[in-house]
Short mmCIF file of C-alpha atoms in Angstrom, two decimals:
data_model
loop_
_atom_site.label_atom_id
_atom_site.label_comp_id
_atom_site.label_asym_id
_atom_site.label_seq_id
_atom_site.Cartn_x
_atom_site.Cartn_y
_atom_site.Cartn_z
CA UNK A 1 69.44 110.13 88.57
CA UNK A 2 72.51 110.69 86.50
CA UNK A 3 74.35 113.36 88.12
CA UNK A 4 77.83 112.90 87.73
CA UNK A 5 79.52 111.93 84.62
CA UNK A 6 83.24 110.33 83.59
CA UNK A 7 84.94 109.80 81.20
CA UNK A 8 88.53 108.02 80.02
CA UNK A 9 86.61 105.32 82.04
CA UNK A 10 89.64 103.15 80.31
CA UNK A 11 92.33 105.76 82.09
CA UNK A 12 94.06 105.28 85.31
CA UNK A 13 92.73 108.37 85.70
CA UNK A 14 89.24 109.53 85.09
CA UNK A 15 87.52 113.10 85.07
CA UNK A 16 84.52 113.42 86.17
CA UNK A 17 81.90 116.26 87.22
CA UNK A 18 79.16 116.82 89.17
CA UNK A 19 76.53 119.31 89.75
CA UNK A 20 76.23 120.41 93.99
CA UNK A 21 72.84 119.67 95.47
CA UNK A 22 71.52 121.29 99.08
CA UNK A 23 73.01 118.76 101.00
CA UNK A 24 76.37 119.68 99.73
CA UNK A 25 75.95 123.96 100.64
CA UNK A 26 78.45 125.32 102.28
CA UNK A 27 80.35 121.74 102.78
CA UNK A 28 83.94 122.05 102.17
CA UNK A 29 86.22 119.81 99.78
CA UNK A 30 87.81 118.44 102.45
CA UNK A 31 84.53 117.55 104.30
CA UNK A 32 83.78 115.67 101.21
CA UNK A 33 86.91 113.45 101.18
CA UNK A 34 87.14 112.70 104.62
CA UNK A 35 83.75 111.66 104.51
CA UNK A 36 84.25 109.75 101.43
CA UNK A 37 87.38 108.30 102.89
CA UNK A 38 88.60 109.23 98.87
CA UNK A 39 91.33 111.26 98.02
CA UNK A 40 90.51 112.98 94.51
CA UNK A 41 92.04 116.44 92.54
CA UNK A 42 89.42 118.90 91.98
CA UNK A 43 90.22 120.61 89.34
CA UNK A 44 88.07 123.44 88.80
CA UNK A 45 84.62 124.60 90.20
CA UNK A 46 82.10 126.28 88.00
CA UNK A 47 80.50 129.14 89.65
CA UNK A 48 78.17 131.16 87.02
CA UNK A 49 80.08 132.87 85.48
CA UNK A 50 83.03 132.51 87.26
CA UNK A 51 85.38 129.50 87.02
CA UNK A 52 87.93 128.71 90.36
CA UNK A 53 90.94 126.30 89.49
CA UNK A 54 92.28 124.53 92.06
CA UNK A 55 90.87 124.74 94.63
CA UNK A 56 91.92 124.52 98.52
CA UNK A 57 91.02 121.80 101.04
CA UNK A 58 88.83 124.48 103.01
CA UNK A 59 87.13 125.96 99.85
CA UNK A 60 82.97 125.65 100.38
CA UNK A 61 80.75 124.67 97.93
CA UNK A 62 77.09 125.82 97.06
CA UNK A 63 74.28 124.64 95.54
CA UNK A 64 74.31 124.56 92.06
CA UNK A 65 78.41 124.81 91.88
CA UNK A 66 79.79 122.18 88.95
CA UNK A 67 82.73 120.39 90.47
CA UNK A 68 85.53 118.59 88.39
CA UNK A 69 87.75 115.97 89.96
CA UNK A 70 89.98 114.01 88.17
CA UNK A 71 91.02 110.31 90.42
CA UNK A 72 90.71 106.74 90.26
CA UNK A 73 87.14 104.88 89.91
CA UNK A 74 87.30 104.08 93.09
CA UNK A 75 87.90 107.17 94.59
CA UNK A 76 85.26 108.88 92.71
CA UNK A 77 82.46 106.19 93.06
CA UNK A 78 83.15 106.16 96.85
CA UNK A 79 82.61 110.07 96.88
CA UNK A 80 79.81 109.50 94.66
CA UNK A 81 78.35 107.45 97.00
CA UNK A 82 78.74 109.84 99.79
CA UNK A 83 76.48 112.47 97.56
CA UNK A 84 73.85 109.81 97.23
CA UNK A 85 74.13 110.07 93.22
CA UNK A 86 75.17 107.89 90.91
CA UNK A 87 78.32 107.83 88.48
CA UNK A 88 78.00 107.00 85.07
CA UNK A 89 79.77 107.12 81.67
CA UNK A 90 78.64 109.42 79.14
CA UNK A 91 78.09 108.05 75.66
CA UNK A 92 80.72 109.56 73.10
CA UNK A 93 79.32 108.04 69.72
CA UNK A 94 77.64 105.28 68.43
CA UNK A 95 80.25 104.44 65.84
CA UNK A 96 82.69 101.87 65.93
CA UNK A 97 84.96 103.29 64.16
CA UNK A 98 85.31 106.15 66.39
CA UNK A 99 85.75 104.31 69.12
CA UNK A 100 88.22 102.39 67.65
CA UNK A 101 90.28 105.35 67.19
CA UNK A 102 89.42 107.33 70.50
CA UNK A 103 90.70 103.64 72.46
CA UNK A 104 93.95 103.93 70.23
CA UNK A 105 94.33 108.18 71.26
CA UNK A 106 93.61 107.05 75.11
CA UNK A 107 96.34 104.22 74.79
CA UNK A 108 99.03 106.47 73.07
CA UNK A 109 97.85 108.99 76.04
CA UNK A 110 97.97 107.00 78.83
CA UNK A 111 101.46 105.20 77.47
CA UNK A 112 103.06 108.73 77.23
CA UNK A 113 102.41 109.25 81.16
CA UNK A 114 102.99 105.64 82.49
CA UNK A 115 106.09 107.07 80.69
CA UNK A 116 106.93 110.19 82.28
CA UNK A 117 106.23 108.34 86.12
CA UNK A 118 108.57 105.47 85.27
CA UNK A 119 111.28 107.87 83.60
CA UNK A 120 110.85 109.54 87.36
CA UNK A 121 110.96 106.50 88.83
CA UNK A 122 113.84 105.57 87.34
CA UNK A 123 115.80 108.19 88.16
CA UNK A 124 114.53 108.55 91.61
CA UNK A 125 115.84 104.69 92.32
CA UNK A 126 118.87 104.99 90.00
CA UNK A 127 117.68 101.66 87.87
CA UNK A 128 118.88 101.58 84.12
CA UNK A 129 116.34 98.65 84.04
CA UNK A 130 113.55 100.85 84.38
CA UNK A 131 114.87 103.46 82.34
CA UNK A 132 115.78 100.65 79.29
CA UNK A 133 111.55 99.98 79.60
CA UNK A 134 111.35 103.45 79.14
CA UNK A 135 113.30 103.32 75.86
CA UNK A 136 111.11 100.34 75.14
CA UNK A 137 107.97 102.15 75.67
CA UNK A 138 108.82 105.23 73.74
CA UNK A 139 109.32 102.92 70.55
CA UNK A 140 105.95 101.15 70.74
CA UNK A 141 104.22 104.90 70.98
CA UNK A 142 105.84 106.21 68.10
CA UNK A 143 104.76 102.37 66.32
CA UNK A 144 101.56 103.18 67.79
CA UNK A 145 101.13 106.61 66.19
CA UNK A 146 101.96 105.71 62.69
CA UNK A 147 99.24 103.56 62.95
CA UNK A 148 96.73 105.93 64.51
CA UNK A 149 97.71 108.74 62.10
CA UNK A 150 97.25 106.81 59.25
CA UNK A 151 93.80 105.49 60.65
CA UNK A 152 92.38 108.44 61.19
CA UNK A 153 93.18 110.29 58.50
CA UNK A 154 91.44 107.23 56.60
CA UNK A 155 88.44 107.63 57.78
CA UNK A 156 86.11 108.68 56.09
CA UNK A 157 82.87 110.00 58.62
CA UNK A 158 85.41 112.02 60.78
CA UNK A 159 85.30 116.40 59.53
CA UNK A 160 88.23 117.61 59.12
CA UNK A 161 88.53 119.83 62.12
CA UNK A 162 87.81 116.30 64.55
CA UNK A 163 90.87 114.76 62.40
CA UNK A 164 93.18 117.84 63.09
CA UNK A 165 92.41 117.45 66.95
CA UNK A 166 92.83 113.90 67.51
CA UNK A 167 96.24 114.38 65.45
CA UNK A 168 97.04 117.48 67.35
CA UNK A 169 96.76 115.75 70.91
CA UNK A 170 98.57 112.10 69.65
CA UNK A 171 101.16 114.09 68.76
CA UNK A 172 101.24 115.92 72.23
CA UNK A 173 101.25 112.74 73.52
CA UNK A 174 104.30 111.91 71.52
CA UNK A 175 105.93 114.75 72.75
CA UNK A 176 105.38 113.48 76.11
CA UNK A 177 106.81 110.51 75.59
CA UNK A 178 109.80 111.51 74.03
CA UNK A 179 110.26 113.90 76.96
CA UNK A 180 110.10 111.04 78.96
CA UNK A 181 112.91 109.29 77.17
CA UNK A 182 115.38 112.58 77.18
CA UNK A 183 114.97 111.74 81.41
CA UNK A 184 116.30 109.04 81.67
CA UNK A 185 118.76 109.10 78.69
CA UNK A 186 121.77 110.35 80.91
CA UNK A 187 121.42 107.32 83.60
CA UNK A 188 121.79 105.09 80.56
CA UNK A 189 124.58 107.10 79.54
CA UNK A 190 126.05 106.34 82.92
CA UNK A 191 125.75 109.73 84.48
CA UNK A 192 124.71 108.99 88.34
CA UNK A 193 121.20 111.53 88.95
CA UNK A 194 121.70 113.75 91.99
CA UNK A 195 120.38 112.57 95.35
CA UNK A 196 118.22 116.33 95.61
CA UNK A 197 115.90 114.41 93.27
CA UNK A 198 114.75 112.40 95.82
CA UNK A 199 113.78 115.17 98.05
CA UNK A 200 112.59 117.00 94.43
CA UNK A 201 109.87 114.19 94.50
CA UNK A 202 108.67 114.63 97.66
CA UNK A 203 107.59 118.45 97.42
CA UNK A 204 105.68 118.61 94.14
CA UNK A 205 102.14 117.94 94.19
CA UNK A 206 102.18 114.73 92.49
CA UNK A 207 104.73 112.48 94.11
CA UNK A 208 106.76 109.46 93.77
CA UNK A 209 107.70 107.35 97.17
CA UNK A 210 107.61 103.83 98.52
CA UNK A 211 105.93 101.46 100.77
CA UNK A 212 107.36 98.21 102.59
CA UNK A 213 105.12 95.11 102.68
CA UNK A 214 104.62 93.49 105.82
CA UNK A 215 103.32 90.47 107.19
CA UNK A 216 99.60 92.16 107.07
CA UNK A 217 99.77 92.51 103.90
CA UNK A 218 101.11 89.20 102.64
CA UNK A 219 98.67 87.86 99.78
CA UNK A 220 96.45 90.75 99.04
CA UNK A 221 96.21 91.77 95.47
CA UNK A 222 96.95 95.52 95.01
CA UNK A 223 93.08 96.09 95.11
CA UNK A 224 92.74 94.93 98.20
CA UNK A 225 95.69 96.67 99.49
CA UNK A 226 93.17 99.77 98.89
CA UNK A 227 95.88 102.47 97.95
CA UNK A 228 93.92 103.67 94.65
CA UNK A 229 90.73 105.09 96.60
CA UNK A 230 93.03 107.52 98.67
CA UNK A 231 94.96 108.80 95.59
CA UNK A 232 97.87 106.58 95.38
CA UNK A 233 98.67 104.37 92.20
CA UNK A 234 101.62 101.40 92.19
CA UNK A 235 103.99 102.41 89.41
CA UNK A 236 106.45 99.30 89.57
CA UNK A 237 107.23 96.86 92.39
CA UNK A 238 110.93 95.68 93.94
CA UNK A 239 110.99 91.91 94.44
CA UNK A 240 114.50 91.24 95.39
CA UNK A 241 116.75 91.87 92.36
CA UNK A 242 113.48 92.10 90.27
CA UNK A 243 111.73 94.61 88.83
CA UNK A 244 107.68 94.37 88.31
CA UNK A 245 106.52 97.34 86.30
CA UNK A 246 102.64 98.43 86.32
CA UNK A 247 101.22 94.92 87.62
CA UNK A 248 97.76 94.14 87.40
CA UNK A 249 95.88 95.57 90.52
CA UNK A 250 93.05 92.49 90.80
CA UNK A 251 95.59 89.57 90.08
CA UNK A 252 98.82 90.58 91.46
CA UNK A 253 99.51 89.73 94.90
CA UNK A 254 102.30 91.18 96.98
CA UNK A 255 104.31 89.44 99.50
CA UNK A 256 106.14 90.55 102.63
CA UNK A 257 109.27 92.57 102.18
CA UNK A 258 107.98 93.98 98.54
CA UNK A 259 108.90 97.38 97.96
CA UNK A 260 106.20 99.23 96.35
CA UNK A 261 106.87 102.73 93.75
CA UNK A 262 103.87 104.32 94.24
CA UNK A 263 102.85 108.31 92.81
CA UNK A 264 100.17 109.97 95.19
CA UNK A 265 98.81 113.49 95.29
CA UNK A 266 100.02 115.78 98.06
CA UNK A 267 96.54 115.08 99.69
CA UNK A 268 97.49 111.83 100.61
CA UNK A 269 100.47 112.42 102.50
CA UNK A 270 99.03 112.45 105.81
CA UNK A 271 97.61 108.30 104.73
CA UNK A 272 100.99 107.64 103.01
CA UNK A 273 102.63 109.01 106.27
CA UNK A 274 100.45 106.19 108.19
CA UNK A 275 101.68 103.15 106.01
CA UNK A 276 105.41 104.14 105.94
CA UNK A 277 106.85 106.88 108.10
CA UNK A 278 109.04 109.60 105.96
CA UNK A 279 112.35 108.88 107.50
CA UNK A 280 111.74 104.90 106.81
CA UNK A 281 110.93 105.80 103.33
CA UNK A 282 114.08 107.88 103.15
CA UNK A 283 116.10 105.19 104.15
CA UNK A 284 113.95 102.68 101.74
CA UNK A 285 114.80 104.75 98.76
CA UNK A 286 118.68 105.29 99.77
CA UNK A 287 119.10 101.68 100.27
CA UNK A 288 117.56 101.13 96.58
CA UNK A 289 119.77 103.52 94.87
CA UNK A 290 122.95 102.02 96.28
CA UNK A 291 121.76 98.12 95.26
CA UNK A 292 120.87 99.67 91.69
CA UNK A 293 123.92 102.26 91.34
CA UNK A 294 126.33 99.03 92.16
CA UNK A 295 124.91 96.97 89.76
CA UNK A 296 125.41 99.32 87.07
#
């Protein structure tokens, strides 16, 4: 049966709801990721009438509860799997056209926050190379919403109130991005960031940090490396002097002494905490921020 539902399948992040069966009453959330072996936000859970955001680790759930979580397709098919249900995309429209132009409004969306994660990034590691892709990236969304203004208001089976919210939330999305760019415009300027941003990154619930590649991990392509199931996604990779930005997870493969950026969810500390200790992560990210800051 169809019981959960996604969508922005095309998203490094997807949303995706369920409804709670018996075998699910009284089971906490984090009984469901531990058993999952998944690491995925809940966002809200629909209770009647009553609607609890974010909720904790040791909330329990009931029958009939409708649970959001928003994670990778991995993480959410393996807790799908655990529930014994299956996950499937639901069907926005039959037109072409408006597909067309919801793939554009996901692209200018997911742009704008690849954005804001590499403007952290950036900063975080003290690289003007990241930041100048930054710059880069801000010019091709504001290319990209010319074009996606001008195509929807062309079209001609969209109502005017679907026209005013697909403009409303490209333009949010061009905010985004151009908040992204005003991050990183004072490293370009030269202005060194201030090392509390590293610690900054490390207490907020979505966080930026890095992993070491060791022999064990020689030759495995980021999928295999299995970080997006438990919440983590690899922003950019440090190969020597080089910088790799958002590789592909099923062809890229990593090699011993790579330095990967990843962002994880405060969940996955505790796994994060297993691949790289905090204090060797600490010294990781020092180390980068004095190669980058000389180079400047």
């Amino acid at each position: 049966s169809k019981d959960v539902s996604y969508s922005f399948l095309d998203s490094e992040e997807i949303i995706a709801r369920f409804v709670a069966r018996d075998t699910l009453d009284l089971k906490t959330i984090e009984w469901l990721m531990t058993a999952s072996q998944a690491t995925a936000d809940v966002l809200a859970v629909r209770r009647g009438r009553q609607v609890i955001l974010e909720p904790e680790p040791g909330f329990a759930l009931k029958k009939g509860d409708v649970v959001i979580l928003k994670g990778s397709f991995e993480a959410l098919k393996a807790i799908s799997n655990v529930l014994g249900i299956e996950l499937f995309a639901g069907k926005i429209s039959k037109d072409s056209e408006y597909k067309e132009i919801l793939g554009d409004l996901i692209q200018i969306r997911n742009t704008a926050l690849v954005m804001v994660d590499l403007a952290y990034t950036s900063v975080l590691t003290k690289s003007e190379e990241l930041a100048e892709k930054v710059v880069d990236l801000e010019d091709y969304v504001d290319r990209m919403l010319e074009t996606f203004e001008r195509k929807v208001l062309m079209s001609d089976p969209l109502p005017l109130d679907e026209k005013l919210a697909l403009l409303h939330i490209a333009m949010a999305s061009e905010g985004i991005s151009d908040a992204a760019l005003k991050m990183v415009q004072p490293l370009l300027a030269g202005l060194e960031p201030h090392d509390i941003i590293a610690e900054v990154l490390e207490e907020t619930y979505e966080r930026i940090s890095v992993i070491e590649m060791d022999e064990e991990d020689e030759g495995k392509t980021l999928s295999e490396l299995g970080y997006s199931k438990r919440g983590m996604t690899v922003l950019a990779i440090k190969r020597g002097d080089e910088w790799i930005v958002m590789p592909p997870y099923s062809g890229f493969k990593v090699r011993k002494g790579d330095i990967l950026m990843v962002k994880y969810v405060s969940e996955s500390e505790k796994y994060l905490d297993e691949l790289e200790k905090e204090e060797d992560r600490e010294e990781i990210i020092e180390d980068i921020q004095e190669e980058e800051w000389e180079e400047e």
